[in-house]
Amino acid sequence: MKDEVTEESEKEKAKEVEKEIEKKGFFSKIKDKFSKDDNSEEKEKIAKEKKQAEEEGKKAEKEKKAAEEKAKKKEEEKKQREKEKKKAEEEKNKAKELAKRKSEEEKKKTEEIKQLESKRKKAEEEKKRLEKDKKKAEEDRKKADDAKKKADEAAKKAKETEEKKKAKKAQEKAEADHLKLEKEEKLAKENEKRLKEEEEKLEKERQKAEEDKKLLEKEKKAAEKEKKKAEEEEKKAEEEERRLDEERKQAEEEAKIAEKKKGFFSRLKDKFTKKEEEIEKKEEPEKAEEEKKSFLDKVTSTFTKKSINESKFNDLFWDLEVALLENNVAVKVIDKIKDDLREEIVDKQISRFEVEETILKVLKKSIRDILTFDKIDLLKKIKDKKEPFVICFVGVNGSGKTTTIAKFMRYLHNNDITCVVAASDTFRAAALEQLKTHADNLNVKLIKHDYGSDAAAVAFDAIQYAKQKNIDVVLVDTAGRLHSNTNLMEELKKVVRVTKSDFTMFIGDSLTGNDAVEQAEKYDELIGVDGIILAKADIDEKGGATISTSYVINKPILYLGTGQGYDDLEEFDIEKVMDKLGL
Ligand SMILES: Nc1nc2c(ncn2[C@@H]2O[C@H](COP(=O)(O)OP(=O)(O)O)[C@@H](O)[C@H]2O)c(=O)[nH]1
Ligand SMILES: [Mg+2]
């Protein structure tokens, strides 16, 4: 302020000086005019004054300059001061700004510190909590350890007692098994012995039968010769009779007396063959009895009716027996037929013309009896069982098992029953292919393993498959084997046992006649047979197997195979069979 005041006053001073200079100029102008008037003294004075004025002007000029310079300087100083002031102002602002920023930063810091503090607090709390948790966890673990220890001890104890029990059981089982094994061994030995004895017996019987057959053949030939001879003799006798008749008539006419009786008897006698004469000779006691009868009785009974005794019956039966044997009828069946006939004929009064008829009648009845067995409704059995029904087909090679199984697939399908087939004939190379072809043709699932694998395992797999797929029947095709092969029979036994076979079907070849019967007997004895199918009945002309198999093993024939097509399986029908046998 002081500076500004000084500044102002300096300016005014300069102005006054200026004015004074101007004044002086005017004065000098006037003075110049005056000077023209010329007065020496005056002139001197004026010059003096002029000089003085000039000096004063110069001085004023100098002062003005100095004042101006001073003003200029002052101005510059003012500018400098303003500059400094501005600078100071700026610095002040800067400082203010800085202070503001500092205070904000400080505020932020405080805030951060506050936050950190709270975080720290939180962390501390968390730490405390964790420690607490840890402590708890440790306690829990300790508790768990204790519990585990206890449990372990308990388990150890339990295990010990359990093991003791197990050991005891195992010991008991081992003892039982041992006993069982011993028993089984004993049984097996006994069975073996029995089988051997039976085999020997059978062999003896077979030899005997063969000898008998030979003998019979000889006898048959002899008998035939005799028969021819007898026929010739009968012819002769007839001629003789005719001659005698004529003679009798002649004698009747000639005498009509005595000798009549004797001539009649001799005529009757002549009527019989030599054989019959022999028979009647043996019947002497009966003859004595006959003599008590009235004459008429005697004549008519001797003439029309005849009592056939055992030996005469055997004679009579002979031809039939040979015929039955030739037609493959089993000896057991022939024996039954003979018994039936004996009962109806021996010691019965039968007209000699009725003998043939009676024999035929009794034979028919006897065979009808043999073929009448309790029927088994296999389809019903299958439908009644909830689980898969297992049928094992057994029999020797080539008897027709595989073909019959194929027919069975079709038969079951026709009756709305589903089935799966097990290729348990792992023995023969072509067996699997043969069965596969049939199964493919008939859209039936086939379960198979490799050749030579375990037959029972294949069957077991098929049963599992049937269970899973809800299939009604499992058909098991087994390998054919001779009943004399013990190993293979054991294997077959295993198949039947493992599958828990619901029905074991024996397949017999009709053509093999008595062999089929023998096989059926053996299979039934060794593995148990539930029913029979006789294959190839269409090409069997003898019928012996059909008549005999069922009777010998006392099991029903369920079906007959009547060809090689899938539909060639017929339910057993006694009427059809009797018809085919011509009975
Ligand atoms: N004529 C006829 N042949 C049959 C019959 N059953 C089976 N066969 C034939 O007998 C032969 C053996 O049959 P197969 O089923 O292979 O016997 P497997 O060895 O017991 O399985 C085959 O050629 C069949 O075609 C049948 O009922 N009638
Ligand atoms: Mg086969």
PDB file of C-alpha atoms in Angstrom, residues 374-489:
ATOM      1  CA  ASP A 374     -50.981-143.759 -17.133  1.00  0.00           C
ATOM      2  CA  LYS A 375     -50.739-140.907 -19.544  1.00  0.00           C
ATOM      3  CA  ILE A 376     -48.587-137.905 -18.704  1.00  0.00           C
ATOM      4  CA  ASP A 377     -49.795-134.501 -19.834  1.00  0.00           C
ATOM      5  CA  LEU A 378     -46.416-132.913 -20.450  1.00  0.00           C
ATOM      6  CA  LEU A 379     -47.859-129.614 -21.718  1.00  0.00           C
ATOM      7  CA  LYS A 380     -49.840-129.215 -18.513  1.00  0.00           C
ATOM      8  CA  LYS A 381     -46.767-129.964 -16.407  1.00  0.00           C
ATOM      9  CA  ILE A 382     -44.871-127.291 -18.323  1.00  0.00           C
ATOM     10  CA  LYS A 383     -47.642-124.725 -17.950  1.00  0.00           C
ATOM     11  CA  ASP A 384     -48.042-125.460 -14.245  1.00  0.00           C
ATOM     12  CA  LYS A 385     -44.394-124.775 -13.442  1.00  0.00           C
ATOM     13  CA  LYS A 386     -43.491-121.144 -12.828  1.00  0.00           C
ATOM     14  CA  GLU A 387     -39.733-121.541 -13.343  1.00  0.00           C
ATOM     15  CA  PRO A 388     -38.296-122.809 -16.646  1.00  0.00           C
ATOM     16  CA  PHE A 389     -39.189-126.480 -17.207  1.00  0.00           C
ATOM     17  CA  VAL A 390     -36.092-128.527 -18.033  1.00  0.00           C
ATOM     18  CA  ILE A 391     -36.312-131.539 -20.370  1.00  0.00           C
ATOM     19  CA  CYS A 392     -33.166-133.639 -20.851  1.00  0.00           C
ATOM     20  CA  PHE A 393     -33.156-135.820 -23.969  1.00  0.00           C
ATOM     21  CA  VAL A 394     -31.087-138.985 -23.484  1.00  0.00           C
ATOM     22  CA  GLY A 395     -30.329-142.049 -25.549  1.00  0.00           C
ATOM     23  CA  VAL A 396     -27.624-143.694 -27.627  1.00  0.00           C
ATOM     24  CA  ASN A 397     -26.007-142.098 -30.675  1.00  0.00           C
ATOM     25  CA  GLY A 398     -28.242-141.863 -33.700  1.00  0.00           C
ATOM     26  CA  SER A 399     -31.416-142.759 -31.855  1.00  0.00           C
ATOM     27  CA  GLY A 400     -32.946-139.428 -32.918  1.00  0.00           C
ATOM     28  CA  LYS A 401     -32.444-137.055 -29.980  1.00  0.00           C
ATOM     29  CA  THR A 402     -31.438-133.958 -31.947  1.00  0.00           C
ATOM     30  CA  THR A 403     -34.119-134.465 -34.596  1.00  0.00           C
ATOM     31  CA  THR A 404     -36.730-135.029 -31.898  1.00  0.00           C
ATOM     32  CA  ILE A 405     -35.629-131.838 -30.090  1.00  0.00           C
ATOM     33  CA  ALA A 406     -36.124-129.905 -33.337  1.00  0.00           C
ATOM     34  CA  LYS A 407     -39.620-131.384 -33.616  1.00  0.00           C
ATOM     35  CA  PHE A 408     -40.215-130.432 -30.002  1.00  0.00           C
ATOM     36  CA  MET A 409     -39.302-126.779 -30.689  1.00  0.00           C
ATOM     37  CA  ARG A 410     -42.057-126.702 -33.320  1.00  0.00           C
ATOM     38  CA  TYR A 411     -44.490-128.631 -31.093  1.00  0.00           C
ATOM     39  CA  LEU A 412     -44.000-126.238 -28.143  1.00  0.00           C
ATOM     40  CA  HIS A 413     -44.309-123.215 -30.453  1.00  0.00           C
ATOM     41  CA  ASN A 414     -47.616-124.589 -31.767  1.00  0.00           C
ATOM     42  CA  ASN A 415     -48.796-124.738 -28.161  1.00  0.00           C
ATOM     43  CA  ASP A 416     -47.714-121.159 -27.357  1.00  0.00           C
ATOM     44  CA  ILE A 417     -44.807-122.290 -25.196  1.00  0.00           C
ATOM     45  CA  THR A 418     -41.412-120.602 -25.526  1.00  0.00           C
ATOM     46  CA  CYS A 419     -38.164-122.524 -25.340  1.00  0.00           C
ATOM     47  CA  VAL A 420     -34.371-122.299 -25.424  1.00  0.00           C
ATOM     48  CA  VAL A 421     -32.088-125.167 -26.380  1.00  0.00           C
ATOM     49  CA  ALA A 422     -28.806-126.201 -24.735  1.00  0.00           C
ATOM     50  CA  ALA A 423     -26.147-127.764 -26.972  1.00  0.00           C
ATOM     51  CA  SER A 424     -24.928-130.171 -24.293  1.00  0.00           C
ATOM     52  CA  ASP A 425     -23.762-132.691 -26.874  1.00  0.00           C
ATOM     53  CA  THR A 426     -20.251-131.271 -26.750  1.00  0.00           C
ATOM     54  CA  PHE A 427     -18.885-134.606 -27.832  1.00  0.00           C
ATOM     55  CA  ARG A 428     -19.619-135.061 -31.507  1.00  0.00           C
ATOM     56  CA  ALA A 429     -18.175-132.659 -34.068  1.00  0.00           C
ATOM     57  CA  ALA A 430     -21.279-132.246 -36.221  1.00  0.00           C
ATOM     58  CA  ALA A 431     -23.766-132.203 -33.351  1.00  0.00           C
ATOM     59  CA  LEU A 432     -23.570-128.472 -32.709  1.00  0.00           C
ATOM     60  CA  GLU A 433     -23.968-127.535 -36.385  1.00  0.00           C
ATOM     61  CA  GLN A 434     -26.927-129.873 -36.737  1.00  0.00           C
ATOM     62  CA  LEU A 435     -28.677-128.389 -33.717  1.00  0.00           C
ATOM     63  CA  LYS A 436     -27.810-124.822 -34.743  1.00  0.00           C
ATOM     64  CA  THR A 437     -29.386-125.322 -38.160  1.00  0.00           C
ATOM     65  CA  HIS A 438     -32.627-126.491 -36.554  1.00  0.00           C
ATOM     66  CA  ALA A 439     -32.609-123.685 -33.968  1.00  0.00           C
ATOM     67  CA  ASP A 440     -32.016-121.077 -36.689  1.00  0.00           C
ATOM     68  CA  ASN A 441     -34.770-122.542 -38.857  1.00  0.00           C
ATOM     69  CA  LEU A 442     -37.207-122.469 -35.962  1.00  0.00           C
ATOM     70  CA  ASN A 443     -36.088-119.165 -34.439  1.00  0.00           C
ATOM     71  CA  VAL A 444     -35.071-120.669 -31.136  1.00  0.00           C
ATOM     72  CA  LYS A 445     -32.189-119.349 -29.015  1.00  0.00           C
ATOM     73  CA  LEU A 446     -29.288-121.804 -28.813  1.00  0.00           C
ATOM     74  CA  ILE A 447     -26.871-121.782 -25.889  1.00  0.00           C
ATOM     75  CA  LYS A 448     -23.531-123.326 -26.759  1.00  0.00           C
ATOM     76  CA  HIS A 449     -19.923-123.570 -25.598  1.00  0.00           C
ATOM     77  CA  ASP A 450     -16.938-125.043 -27.383  1.00  0.00           C
ATOM     78  CA  TYR A 451     -16.572-128.677 -28.355  1.00  0.00           C
ATOM     79  CA  GLY A 452     -15.413-130.829 -25.520  1.00  0.00           C
ATOM     80  CA  SER A 453     -16.543-128.364 -22.856  1.00  0.00           C
ATOM     81  CA  ASP A 454     -18.598-129.302 -19.813  1.00  0.00           C
ATOM     82  CA  ALA A 455     -22.068-130.410 -20.906  1.00  0.00           C
ATOM     83  CA  ALA A 456     -23.604-129.577 -17.539  1.00  0.00           C
ATOM     84  CA  ALA A 457     -22.228-126.016 -17.678  1.00  0.00           C
ATOM     85  CA  VAL A 458     -23.888-125.419 -21.052  1.00  0.00           C
ATOM     86  CA  ALA A 459     -27.210-126.641 -19.713  1.00  0.00           C
ATOM     87  CA  PHE A 460     -26.805-124.500 -16.604  1.00  0.00           C
ATOM     88  CA  ASP A 461     -26.202-121.411 -18.754  1.00  0.00           C
ATOM     89  CA  ALA A 462     -29.306-122.183 -20.803  1.00  0.00           C
ATOM     90  CA  ILE A 463     -31.371-122.359 -17.611  1.00  0.00           C
ATOM     91  CA  GLN A 464     -29.977-119.016 -16.418  1.00  0.00           C
ATOM     92  CA  TYR A 465     -30.854-117.519 -19.810  1.00  0.00           C
ATOM     93  CA  ALA A 466     -34.388-118.914 -19.605  1.00  0.00           C
ATOM     94  CA  LYS A 467     -34.819-117.490 -16.110  1.00  0.00           C
ATOM     95  CA  GLN A 468     -33.671-114.047 -17.237  1.00  0.00           C
ATOM     96  CA  LYS A 469     -35.821-114.003 -20.353  1.00  0.00           C
ATOM     97  CA  ASN A 470     -38.843-115.692 -18.804  1.00  0.00           C
ATOM     98  CA  ILE A 471     -38.674-118.620 -21.186  1.00  0.00           C
ATOM     99  CA  ASP A 472     -40.931-121.604 -20.408  1.00  0.00           C
ATOM    100  CA  VAL A 473     -38.835-124.605 -21.410  1.00  0.00           C
ATOM    101  CA  VAL A 474     -35.156-125.559 -21.620  1.00  0.00           C
ATOM    102  CA  LEU A 475     -34.468-128.428 -24.044  1.00  0.00           C
ATOM    103  CA  VAL A 476     -31.159-130.142 -23.307  1.00  0.00           C
ATOM    104  CA  ASP A 477     -29.557-132.111 -26.159  1.00  0.00           C
ATOM    105  CA  THR A 478     -27.096-134.592 -24.698  1.00  0.00           C
ATOM    106  CA  ALA A 479     -24.385-136.690 -26.267  1.00  0.00           C
ATOM    107  CA  GLY A 480     -25.339-140.240 -27.132  1.00  0.00           C
ATOM    108  CA  ARG A 481     -23.455-142.844 -25.201  1.00  0.00           C
ATOM    109  CA  LEU A 482     -23.550-146.537 -24.621  1.00  0.00           C
ATOM    110  CA  HIS A 483     -24.891-147.517 -21.261  1.00  0.00           C
ATOM    111  CA  SER A 484     -21.824-149.689 -20.850  1.00  0.00           C
ATOM    112  CA  ASN A 485     -19.501-146.639 -20.799  1.00  0.00           C
ATOM    113  CA  THR A 486     -19.420-145.781 -17.109  1.00  0.00           C
ATOM    114  CA  ASN A 487     -17.507-142.478 -17.471  1.00  0.00           C
ATOM    115  CA  LEU A 488     -19.883-141.039 -19.994  1.00  0.00           C
ATOM    116  CA  MET A 489     -22.845-142.248 -18.031  1.00  0.00           C
TER     117      MET A 489
END
